[in-house]
Coordinates of C-alpha atoms in Angstrom, one line a residue:
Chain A
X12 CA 102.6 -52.3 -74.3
X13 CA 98.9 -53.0 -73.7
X14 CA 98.4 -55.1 -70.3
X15 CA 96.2 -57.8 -71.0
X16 CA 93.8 -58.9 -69.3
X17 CA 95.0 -62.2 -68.6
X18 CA 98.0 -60.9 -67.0
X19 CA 96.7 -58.6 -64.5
X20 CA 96.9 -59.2 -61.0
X21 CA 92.9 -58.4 -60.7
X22 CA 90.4 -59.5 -62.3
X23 CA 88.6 -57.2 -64.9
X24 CA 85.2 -58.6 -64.8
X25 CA 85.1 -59.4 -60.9
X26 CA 87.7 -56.5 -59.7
X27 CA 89.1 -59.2 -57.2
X28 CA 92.4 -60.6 -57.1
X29 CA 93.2 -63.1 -58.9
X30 CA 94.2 -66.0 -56.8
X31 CA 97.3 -67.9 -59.2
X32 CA 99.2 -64.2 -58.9
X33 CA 99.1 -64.9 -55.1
X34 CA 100.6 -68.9 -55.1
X35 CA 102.6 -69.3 -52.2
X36 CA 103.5 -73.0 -50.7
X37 CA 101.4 -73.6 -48.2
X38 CA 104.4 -74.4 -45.7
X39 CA 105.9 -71.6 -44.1
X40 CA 108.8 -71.8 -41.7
X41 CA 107.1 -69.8 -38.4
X42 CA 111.1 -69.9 -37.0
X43 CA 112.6 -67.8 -39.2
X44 CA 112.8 -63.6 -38.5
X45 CA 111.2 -62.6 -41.4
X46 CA 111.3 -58.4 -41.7
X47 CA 107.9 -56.7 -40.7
X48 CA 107.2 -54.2 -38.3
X49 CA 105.4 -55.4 -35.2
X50 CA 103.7 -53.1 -32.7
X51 CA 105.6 -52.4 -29.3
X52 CA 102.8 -52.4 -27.7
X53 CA 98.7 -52.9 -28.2
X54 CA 98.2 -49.0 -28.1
X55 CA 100.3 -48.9 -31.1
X56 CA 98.2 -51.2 -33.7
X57 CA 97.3 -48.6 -36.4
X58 CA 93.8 -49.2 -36.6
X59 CA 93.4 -46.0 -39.2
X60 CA 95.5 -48.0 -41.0
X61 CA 93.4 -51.1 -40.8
X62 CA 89.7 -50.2 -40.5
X63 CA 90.2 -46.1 -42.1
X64 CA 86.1 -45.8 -42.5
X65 CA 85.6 -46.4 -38.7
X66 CA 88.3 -44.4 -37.6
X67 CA 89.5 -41.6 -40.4
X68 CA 92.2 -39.9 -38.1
X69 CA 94.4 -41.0 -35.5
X70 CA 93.0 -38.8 -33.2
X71 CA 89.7 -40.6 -33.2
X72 CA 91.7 -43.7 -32.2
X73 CA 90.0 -43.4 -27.9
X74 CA 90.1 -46.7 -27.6
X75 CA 86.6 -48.3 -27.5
X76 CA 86.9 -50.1 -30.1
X77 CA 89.1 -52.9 -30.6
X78 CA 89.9 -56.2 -32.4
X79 CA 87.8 -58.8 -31.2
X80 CA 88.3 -61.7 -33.4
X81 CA 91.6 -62.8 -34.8
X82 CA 91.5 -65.1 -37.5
X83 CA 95.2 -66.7 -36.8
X84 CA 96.6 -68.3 -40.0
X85 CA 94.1 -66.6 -42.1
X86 CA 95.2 -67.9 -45.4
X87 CA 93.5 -66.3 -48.3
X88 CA 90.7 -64.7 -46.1
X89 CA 87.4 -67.2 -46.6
X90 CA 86.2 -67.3 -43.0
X91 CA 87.2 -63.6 -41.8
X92 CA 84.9 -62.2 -45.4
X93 CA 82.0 -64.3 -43.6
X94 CA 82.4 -63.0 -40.4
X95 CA 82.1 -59.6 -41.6
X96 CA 78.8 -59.3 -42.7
X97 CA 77.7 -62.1 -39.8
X98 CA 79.0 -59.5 -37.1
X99 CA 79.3 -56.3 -38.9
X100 CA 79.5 -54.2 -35.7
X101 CA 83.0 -56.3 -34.6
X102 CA 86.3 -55.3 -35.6
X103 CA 88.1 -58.3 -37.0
X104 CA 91.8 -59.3 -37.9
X105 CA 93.7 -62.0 -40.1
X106 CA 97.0 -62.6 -39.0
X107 CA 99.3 -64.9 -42.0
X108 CA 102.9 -65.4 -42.2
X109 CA 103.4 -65.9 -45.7
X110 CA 104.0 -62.1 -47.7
X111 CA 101.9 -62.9 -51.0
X112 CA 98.8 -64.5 -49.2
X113 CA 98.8 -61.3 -47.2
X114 CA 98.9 -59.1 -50.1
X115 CA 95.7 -61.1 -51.5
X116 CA 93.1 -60.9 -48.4
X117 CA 94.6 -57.0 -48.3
X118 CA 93.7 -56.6 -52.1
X119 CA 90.6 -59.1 -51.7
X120 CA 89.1 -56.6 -48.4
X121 CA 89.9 -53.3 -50.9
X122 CA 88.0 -54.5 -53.5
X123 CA 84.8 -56.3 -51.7
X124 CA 84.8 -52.8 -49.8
X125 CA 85.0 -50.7 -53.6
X126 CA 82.1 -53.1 -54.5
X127 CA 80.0 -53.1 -51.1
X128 CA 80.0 -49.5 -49.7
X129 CA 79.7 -49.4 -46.1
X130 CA 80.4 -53.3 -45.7
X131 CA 83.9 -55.4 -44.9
X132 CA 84.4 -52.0 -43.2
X133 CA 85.7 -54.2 -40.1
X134 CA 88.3 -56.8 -41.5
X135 CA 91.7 -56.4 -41.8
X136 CA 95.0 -58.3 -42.1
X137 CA 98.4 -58.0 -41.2
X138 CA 101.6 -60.2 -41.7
X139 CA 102.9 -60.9 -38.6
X140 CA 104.4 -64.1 -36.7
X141 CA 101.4 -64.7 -34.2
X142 CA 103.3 -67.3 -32.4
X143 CA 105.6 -65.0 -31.4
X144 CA 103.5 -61.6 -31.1
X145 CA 100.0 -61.8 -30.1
X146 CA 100.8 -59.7 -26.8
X147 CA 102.2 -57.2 -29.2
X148 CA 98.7 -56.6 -31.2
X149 CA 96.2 -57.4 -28.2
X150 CA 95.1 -56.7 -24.1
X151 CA 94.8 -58.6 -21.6
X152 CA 91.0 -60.1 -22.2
X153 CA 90.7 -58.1 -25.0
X154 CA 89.4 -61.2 -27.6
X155 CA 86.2 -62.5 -27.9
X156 CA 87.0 -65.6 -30.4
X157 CA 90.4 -66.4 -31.7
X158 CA 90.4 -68.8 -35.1
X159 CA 92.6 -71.6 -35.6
X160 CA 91.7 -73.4 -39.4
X161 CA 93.8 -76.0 -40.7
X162 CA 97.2 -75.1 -39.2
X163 CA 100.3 -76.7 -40.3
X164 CA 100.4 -80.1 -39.3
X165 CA 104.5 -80.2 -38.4
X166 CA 104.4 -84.0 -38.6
X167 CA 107.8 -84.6 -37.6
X168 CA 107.5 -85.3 -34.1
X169 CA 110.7 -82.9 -33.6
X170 CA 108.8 -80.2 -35.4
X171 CA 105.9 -80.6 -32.8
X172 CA 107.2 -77.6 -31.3
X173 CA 106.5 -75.2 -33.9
X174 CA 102.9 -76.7 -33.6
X175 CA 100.4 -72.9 -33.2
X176 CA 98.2 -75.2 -30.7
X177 CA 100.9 -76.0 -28.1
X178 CA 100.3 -76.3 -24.2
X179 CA 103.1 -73.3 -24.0
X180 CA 101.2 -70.9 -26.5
X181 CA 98.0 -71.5 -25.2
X182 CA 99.1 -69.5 -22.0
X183 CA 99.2 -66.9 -24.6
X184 CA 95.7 -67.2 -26.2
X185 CA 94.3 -67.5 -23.0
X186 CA 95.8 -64.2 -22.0
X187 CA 94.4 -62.2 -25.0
X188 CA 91.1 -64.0 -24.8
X189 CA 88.3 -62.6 -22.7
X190 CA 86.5 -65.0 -19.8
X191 CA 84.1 -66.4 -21.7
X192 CA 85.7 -66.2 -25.4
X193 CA 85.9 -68.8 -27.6
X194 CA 89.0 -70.7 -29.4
X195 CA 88.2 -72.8 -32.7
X196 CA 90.2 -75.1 -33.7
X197 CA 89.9 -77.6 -36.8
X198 CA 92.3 -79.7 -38.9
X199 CA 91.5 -82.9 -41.5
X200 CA 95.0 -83.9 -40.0
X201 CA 93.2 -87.0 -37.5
X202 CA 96.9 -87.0 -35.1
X203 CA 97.0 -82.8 -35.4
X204 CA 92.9 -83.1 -34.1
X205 CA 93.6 -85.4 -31.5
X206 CA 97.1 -83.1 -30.3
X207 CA 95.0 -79.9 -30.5
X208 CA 92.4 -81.0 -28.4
X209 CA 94.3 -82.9 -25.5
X210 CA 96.1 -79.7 -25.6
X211 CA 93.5 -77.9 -24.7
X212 CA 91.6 -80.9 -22.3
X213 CA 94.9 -80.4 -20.7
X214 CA 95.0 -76.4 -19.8
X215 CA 93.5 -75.2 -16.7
X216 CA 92.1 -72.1 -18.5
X217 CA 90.0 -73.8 -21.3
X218 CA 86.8 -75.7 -21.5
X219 CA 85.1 -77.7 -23.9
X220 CA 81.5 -76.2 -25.3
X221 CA 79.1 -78.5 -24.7
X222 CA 77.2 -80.3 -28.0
X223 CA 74.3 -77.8 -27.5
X224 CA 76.7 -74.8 -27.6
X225 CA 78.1 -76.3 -30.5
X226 CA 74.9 -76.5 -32.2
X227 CA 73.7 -72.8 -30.9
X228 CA 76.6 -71.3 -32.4
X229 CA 76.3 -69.9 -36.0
X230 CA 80.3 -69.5 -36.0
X231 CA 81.1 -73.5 -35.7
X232 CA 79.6 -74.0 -39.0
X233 CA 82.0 -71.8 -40.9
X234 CA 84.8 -73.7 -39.5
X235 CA 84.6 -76.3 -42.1
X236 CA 82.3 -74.5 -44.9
X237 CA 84.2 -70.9 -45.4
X238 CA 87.8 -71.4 -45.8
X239 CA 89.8 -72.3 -49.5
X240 CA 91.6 -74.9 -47.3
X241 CA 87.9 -76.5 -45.9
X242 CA 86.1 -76.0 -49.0
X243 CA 89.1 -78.4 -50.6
X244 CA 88.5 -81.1 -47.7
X245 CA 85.1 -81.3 -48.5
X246 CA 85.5 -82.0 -52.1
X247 CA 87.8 -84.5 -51.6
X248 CA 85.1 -86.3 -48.8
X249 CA 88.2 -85.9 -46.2
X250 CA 87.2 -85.7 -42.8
X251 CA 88.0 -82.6 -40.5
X252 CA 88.3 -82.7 -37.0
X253 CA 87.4 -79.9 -34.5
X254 CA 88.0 -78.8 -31.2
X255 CA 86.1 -75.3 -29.7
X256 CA 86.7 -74.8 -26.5
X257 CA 85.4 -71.8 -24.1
X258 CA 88.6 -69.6 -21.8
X259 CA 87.2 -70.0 -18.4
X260 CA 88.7 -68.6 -15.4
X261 CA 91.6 -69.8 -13.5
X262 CA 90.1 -72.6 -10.2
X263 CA 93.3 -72.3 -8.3
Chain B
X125 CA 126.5 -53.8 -21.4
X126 CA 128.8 -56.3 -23.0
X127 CA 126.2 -58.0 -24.8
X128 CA 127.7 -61.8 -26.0
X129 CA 124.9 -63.6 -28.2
X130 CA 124.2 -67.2 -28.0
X131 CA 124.9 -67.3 -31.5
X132 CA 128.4 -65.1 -31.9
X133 CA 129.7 -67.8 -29.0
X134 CA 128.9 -70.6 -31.2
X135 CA 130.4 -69.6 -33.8
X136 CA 133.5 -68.3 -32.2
X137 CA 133.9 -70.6 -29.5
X138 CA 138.0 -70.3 -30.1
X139 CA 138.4 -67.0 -29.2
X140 CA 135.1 -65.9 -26.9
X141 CA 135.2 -66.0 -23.4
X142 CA 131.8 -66.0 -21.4
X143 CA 131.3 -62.4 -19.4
X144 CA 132.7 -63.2 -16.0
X145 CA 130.0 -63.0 -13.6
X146 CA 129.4 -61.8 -9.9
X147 CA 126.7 -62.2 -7.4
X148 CA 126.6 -61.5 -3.6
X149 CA 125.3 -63.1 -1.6
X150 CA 122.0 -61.1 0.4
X151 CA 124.2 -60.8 3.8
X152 CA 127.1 -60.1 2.1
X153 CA 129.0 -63.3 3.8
X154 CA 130.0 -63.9 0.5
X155 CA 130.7 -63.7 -2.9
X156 CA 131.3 -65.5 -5.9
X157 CA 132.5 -65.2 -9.3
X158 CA 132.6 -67.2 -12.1
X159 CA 135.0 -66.6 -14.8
X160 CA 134.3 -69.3 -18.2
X161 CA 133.7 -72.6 -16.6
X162 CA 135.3 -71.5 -13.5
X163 CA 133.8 -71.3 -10.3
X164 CA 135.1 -69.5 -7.4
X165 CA 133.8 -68.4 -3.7
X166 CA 135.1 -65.9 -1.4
X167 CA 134.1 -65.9 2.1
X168 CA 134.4 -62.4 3.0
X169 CA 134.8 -62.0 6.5
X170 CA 137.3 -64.8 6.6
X171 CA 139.1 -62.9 3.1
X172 CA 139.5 -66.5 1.9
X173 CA 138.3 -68.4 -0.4
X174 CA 136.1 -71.8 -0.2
X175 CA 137.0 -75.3 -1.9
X176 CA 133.6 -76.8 -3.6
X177 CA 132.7 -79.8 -3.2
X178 CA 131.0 -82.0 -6.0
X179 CA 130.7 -85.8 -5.8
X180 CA 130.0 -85.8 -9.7
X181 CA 133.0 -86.5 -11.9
X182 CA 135.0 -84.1 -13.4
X183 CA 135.2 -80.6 -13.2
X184 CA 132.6 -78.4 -11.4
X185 CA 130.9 -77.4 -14.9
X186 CA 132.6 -78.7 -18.2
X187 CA 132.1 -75.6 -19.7
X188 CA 131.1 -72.0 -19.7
X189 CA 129.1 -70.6 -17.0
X190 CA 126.2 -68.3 -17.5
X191 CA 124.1 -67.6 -14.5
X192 CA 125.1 -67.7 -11.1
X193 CA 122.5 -66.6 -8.3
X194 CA 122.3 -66.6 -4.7
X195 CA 118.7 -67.9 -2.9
X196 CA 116.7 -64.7 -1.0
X197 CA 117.8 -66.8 2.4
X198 CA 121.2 -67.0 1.5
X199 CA 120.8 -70.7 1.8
X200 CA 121.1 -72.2 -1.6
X201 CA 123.5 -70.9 -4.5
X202 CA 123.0 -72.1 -8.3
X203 CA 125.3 -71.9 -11.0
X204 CA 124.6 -73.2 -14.6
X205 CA 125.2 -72.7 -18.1
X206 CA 126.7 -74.0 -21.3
X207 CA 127.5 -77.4 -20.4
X208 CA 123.6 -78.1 -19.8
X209 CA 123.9 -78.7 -16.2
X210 CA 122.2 -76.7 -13.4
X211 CA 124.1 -77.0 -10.0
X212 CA 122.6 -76.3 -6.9
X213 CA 124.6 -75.6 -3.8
X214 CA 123.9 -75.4 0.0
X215 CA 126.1 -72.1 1.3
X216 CA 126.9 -73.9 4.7
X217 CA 128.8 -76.6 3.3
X218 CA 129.4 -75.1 -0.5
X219 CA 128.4 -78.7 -1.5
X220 CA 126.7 -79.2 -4.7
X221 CA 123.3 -81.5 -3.4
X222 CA 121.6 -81.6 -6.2
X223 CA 122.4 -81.4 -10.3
X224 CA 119.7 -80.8 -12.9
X225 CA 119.8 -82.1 -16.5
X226 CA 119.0 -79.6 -18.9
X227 CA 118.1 -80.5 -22.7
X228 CA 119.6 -77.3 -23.7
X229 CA 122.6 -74.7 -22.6
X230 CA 121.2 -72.1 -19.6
X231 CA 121.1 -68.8 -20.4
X232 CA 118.8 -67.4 -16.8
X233 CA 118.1 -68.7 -13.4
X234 CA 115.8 -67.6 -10.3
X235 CA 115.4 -69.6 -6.6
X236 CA 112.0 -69.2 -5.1
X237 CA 112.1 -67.0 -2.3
X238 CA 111.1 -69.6 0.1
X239 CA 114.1 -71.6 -1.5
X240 CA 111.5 -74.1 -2.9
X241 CA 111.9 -74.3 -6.5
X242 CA 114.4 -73.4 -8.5
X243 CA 113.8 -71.9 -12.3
X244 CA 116.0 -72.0 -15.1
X245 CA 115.6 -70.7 -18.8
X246 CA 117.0 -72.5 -22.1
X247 CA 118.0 -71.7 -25.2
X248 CA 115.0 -72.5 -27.0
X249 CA 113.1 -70.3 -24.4
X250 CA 111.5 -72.5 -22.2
X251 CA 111.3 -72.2 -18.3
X252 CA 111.8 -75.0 -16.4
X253 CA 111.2 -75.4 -12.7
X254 CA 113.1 -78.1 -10.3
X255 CA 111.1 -79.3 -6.8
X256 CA 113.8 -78.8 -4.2
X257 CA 111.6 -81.0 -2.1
X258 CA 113.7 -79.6 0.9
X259 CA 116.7 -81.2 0.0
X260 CA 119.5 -80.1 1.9
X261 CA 123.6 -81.2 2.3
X262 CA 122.7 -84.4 4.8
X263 CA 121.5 -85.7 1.9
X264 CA 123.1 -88.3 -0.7
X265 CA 123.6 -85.9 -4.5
X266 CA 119.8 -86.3 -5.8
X267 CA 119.5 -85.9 -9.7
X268 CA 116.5 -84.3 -10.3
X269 CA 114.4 -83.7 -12.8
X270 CA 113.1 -80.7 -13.9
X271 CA 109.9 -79.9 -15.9
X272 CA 108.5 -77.5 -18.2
X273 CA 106.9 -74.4 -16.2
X274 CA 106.2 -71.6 -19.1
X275 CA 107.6 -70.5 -22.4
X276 CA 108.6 -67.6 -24.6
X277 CA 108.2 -68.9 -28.4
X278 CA 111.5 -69.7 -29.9
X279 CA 113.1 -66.4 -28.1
X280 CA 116.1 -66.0 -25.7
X281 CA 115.3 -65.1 -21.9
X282 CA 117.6 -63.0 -20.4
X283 CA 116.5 -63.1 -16.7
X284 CA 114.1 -64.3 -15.0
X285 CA 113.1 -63.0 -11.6
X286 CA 110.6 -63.9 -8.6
X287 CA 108.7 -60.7 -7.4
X288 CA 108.3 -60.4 -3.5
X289 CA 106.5 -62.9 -1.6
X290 CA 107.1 -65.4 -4.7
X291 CA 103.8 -64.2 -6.2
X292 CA 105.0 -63.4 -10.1
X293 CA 107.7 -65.0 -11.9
X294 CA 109.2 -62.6 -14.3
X295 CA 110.9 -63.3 -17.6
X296 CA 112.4 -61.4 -19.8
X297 CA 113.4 -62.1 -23.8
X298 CA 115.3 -60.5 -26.6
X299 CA 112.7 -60.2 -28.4
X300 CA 111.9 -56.6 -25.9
X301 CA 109.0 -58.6 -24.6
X302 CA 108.5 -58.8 -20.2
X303 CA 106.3 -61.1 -18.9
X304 CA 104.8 -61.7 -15.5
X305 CA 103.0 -64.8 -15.0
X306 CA 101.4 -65.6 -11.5
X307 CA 103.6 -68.7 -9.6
X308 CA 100.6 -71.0 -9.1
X309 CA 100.8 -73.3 -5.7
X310 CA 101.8 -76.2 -7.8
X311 CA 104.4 -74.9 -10.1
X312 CA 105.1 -78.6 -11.7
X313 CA 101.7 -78.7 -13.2
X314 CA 103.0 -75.4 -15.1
X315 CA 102.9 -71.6 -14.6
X316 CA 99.7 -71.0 -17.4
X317 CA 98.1 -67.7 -15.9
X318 CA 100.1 -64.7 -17.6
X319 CA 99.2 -61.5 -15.2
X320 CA 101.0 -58.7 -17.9
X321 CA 103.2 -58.1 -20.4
X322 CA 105.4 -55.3 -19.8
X323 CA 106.0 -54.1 -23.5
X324 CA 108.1 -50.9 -24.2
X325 CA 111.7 -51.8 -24.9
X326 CA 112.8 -51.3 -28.4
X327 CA 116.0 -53.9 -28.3
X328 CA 116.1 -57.0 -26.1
X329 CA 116.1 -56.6 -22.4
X330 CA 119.1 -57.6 -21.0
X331 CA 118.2 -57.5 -17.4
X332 CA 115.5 -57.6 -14.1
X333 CA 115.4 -55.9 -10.8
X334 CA 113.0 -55.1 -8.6
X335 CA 112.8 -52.1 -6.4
X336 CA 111.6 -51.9 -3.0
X337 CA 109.8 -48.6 -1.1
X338 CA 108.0 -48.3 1.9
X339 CA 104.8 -47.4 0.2
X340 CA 105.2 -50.0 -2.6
X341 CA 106.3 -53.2 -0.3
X342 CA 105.5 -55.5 -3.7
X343 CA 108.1 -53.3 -5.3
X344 CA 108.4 -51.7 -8.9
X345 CA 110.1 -53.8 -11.7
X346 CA 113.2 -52.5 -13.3
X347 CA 114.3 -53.7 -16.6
X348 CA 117.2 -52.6 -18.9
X349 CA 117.6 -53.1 -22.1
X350 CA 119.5 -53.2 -25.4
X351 CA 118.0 -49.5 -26.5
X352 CA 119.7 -48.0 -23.5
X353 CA 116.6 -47.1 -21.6
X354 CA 115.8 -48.5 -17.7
X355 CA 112.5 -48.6 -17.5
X356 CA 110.2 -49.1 -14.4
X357 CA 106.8 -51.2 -14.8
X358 CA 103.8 -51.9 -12.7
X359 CA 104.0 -56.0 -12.5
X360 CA 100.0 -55.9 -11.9
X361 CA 99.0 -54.1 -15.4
X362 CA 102.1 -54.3 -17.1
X363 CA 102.2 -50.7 -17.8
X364 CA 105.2 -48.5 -18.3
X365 CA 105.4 -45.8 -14.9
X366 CA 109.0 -44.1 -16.0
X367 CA 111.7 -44.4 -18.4
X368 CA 115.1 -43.2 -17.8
X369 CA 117.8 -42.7 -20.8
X370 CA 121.1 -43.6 -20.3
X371 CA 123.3 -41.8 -22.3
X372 CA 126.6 -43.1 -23.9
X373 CA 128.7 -42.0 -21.1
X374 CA 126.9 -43.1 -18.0
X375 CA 126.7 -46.8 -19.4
X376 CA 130.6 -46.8 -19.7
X377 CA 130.8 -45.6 -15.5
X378 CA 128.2 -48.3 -14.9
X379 CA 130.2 -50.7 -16.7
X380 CA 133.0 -49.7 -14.7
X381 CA 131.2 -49.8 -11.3
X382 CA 129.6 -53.4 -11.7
X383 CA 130.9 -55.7 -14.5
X384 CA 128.2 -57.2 -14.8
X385 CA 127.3 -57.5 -11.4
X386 CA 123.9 -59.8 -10.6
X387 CA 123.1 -57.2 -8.2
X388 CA 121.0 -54.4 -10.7
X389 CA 119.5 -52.8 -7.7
X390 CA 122.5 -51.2 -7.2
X391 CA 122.7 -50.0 -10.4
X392 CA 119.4 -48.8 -10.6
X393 CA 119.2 -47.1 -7.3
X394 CA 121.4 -45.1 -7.8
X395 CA 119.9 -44.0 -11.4
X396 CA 116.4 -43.2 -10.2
X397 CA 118.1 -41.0 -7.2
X398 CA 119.6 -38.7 -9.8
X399 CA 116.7 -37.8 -11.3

């Protein structure tokens, strides 16, 4: 039987993925022990795996390189595709929950790299739980900007817990972030804005970039202009609400 | 290691029995065991046995105990578990002065060294931390309040420990992860500065110790875990300095030597000699 063209899983004429093969609810239950491997430790992320032009054996793996950015909650992949060409020299990774989404930014990277030789070279993604392994995949410091787009809301004021900004977590992002790194945070959820950013007002290790550095910073427009998920906000005229915020270090 | 899950005791509550635990206290004056919700101290160089007292109504704990630990000085004993209460004891008078409300069952504990603050873990895998604010027995039973000091996402912890000098607090989870987060001066405003993770261990890590030499006075870490391995870690970088296999039939003679003993330097001790 012929496969048809409407029926494949990429597209044809534009050899990406199609996005209605890769639906998944946008809900995804960040308690439950889903089945994927997770490194034991940093020095076993399999960057070959991940990034196999810029390091074609695992011998070549010396450790020099490393993630920087970490696009947590990736989603289908809009900001990390234009952080690639903005900082082509950075190793980048998406980190999602949700199996099929994961399979379309993997499929989405393959092809835009097929299409653009030598480009989206440094991007990668990887299901994972982030809230529960982000020691697993990165150092101590070893961050430079961690991402944070239109996380799950949790209304339920019992489900604040499984909230991905949370005063207990950030210990955590502040670990793998660098002095100096940056955490970006943005939501069209008003109460989630207002949580994410007392959250942060609130932790010793993070402080709030100033309205210049907001301006200077080529990343912060992104935030809302890059993702599916902020593209969608804009149409409908919603408001989004964000909170960047700089990893000092510790004033004891 | 008899390993009994949070969740197999739920669901079996009929027929399990909590592991009976054991700690010493550091002069060896005394000892105590606790067997289901059952509390018991020996006073050894008497060879009797000590009546509790607890002005609070009821039985000592109301159910199954699940940590038991003696303070660094000797001076303070805590016992909690299942029934969500954390009691703390002076060893003078073996009187509970204080009792802690916790939102969910115990499963770890650690005193400060200086016998300041005590730490316990919950269920849901948060760390809490109680201001002793030098109560001691002359004191009227003070119910205080405990608040949140660190947290392992939605993961069990196993132990928790206090490195020397009180600089680190250490907790382990079954998820195999180890972390060492610096005890800040203020430990109510919470513990947010993470100095390692000690990552290795394959299965859950069941249990902390630390080991003391006379060229390492900050000790080494020693952690066992669920994929038979004791490993020793470097609390500073959190890296891995030996591992040591412990083969099917040296776990049954430690089982043997120490059920389940709250004293793992002994254990351990004796494994890193035989190598």
């Amino acid at each position: 039987m012929l496969e048809q063209e409407s029926n494949s899983t990429i597209s044809k004429t534009t050899r990406l993925p199609r996005k209605r093969f890769y639906r998944a609810r946008a809900h995804s239950n960040p308690l439950s022990d889903s089945h994927f491997p997770v490194p034991i430790s940093p020095n076993q992320v399999d960057y070959p795996l991940h990034y196999p032009q810029l390091f074609p054996s695992s011998d070549q793996v010396d450790g020099s390189k490393k993630i920087q950015f970490a696009d947590i909650g990736c989603g289908f992949g809009g900001l990390l595709i234009s952080l690639s060409t903005l900082f082509p020299e950075t190793l980048m990774i998406g980190m999602e929950l949700r199996d099929k989404v994961t399979e379309y930014v993997k499929e989405r990277i393959l092809a835009l790299r097929i299409a653009n030789p030598g480009q989206y070279q440094n991007v990668s993604v990887v299901r994972t739980n982030s809230m529960k392994y982000i020691p697993n995949y990165f150092e101590k410091g070893q961050l430079s900007k961690m991402f944070f787009l239109f996380p799950d809301p949790h209304f339920k004021e019992k489900n604040h817990r499984r909230r991905v900004i949370s005063p207990h977590l950030l210990d955590e992002y502040a670990y793998a972030l660098g002095v100096g790194g940056i955490i970006y945070t943005i939501t069209d959820v008003e109460e989630l804005g207002e949580w994410m950013k007392s959250c942060l007002d609130g932790h010793p290790m993070f402080e709030a970039l100033t309205h210049e550095e907001l301006e200077a910073d080529p990343v912060v427009k992104l935030l809302s202009s890059a993702t599916e998920e902020g593209q969608k906000v804009a149409r409908n005229g919603g408001q989004t609400f964000q909170a960047v915020y700089r990893r000092i270090a510790r004033c004891l | 290691m008899e390993e009994t899950s949070m969740e197999e005791h739920e669901q079996t509550l009929e027929t399990e029995v909590a592991p009976a635990l054991i700690a010493v206290h550091p002069t060896q004056q005394s000892v105590a065991a606790a067997v289901g919700s059952d509390l018991r101290v020996f006073i050894l160089e008497e060879g009797c046995s000590v009546a509790l007292v607890d002005d609070s109504a009821g039985p000592l704990h109301k159910d199954s105990i699940r940590a038991i630990r003696y303070g660094a000085k000797g001076r303070l004993f805590v016992s909690a578990g299942d029934d969500k209460l954390v009691k703390i004891w002076s060893t003078n008078s073996w009187r509970c002065i204080c009792t802690v409300s916790s939102e969910k069952r115990v499963s770890a504990l650690a005193i400060s060294n200086d016998g300041l603050f005590v730490c316990f873990a919950d269920k849901f895998g948060v760390v809490w931390v109680v201001d002793l604010d030098g109560s001691h027995e002359n004191q009227p039973l003070v119910n205080k309040k405990a608040v949140p000091l660190l947290a392992h996402y939605c993961s069990i912890i196993t132990s928790l420990e206090f490195s020397a000098e009180g600089r680190f607090i250490i907790s382990a989870d079954r998820d195999s992860k180890i972390r060492v987060t610096v005890f800040p001066k203020k430990p109510l405003d919470g513990a947010h500065e993470i100095q390692s993770f000690c990552l290795g261990h394959t299965e859950f890590v069941s249990c902390l110790a630390f080991v003391y030499s006379s060229d390492c006075p900050e000790g080494f870490l020693v952690s066992g875990s669920g994929d038979s391995t004791v490993r020793l870690w470097d609390l500073t970088s959190g890296s891995l300095l030996d591992i040591f296999e412990v083969g099917a039939e040296d776990l049954y003679s430690l089982m043997e030597q120490n059920r389940r003993a709250i004293q793992p330097s002994l254990i351990y001790v004796p494994l890193l000699m035989a190598r």
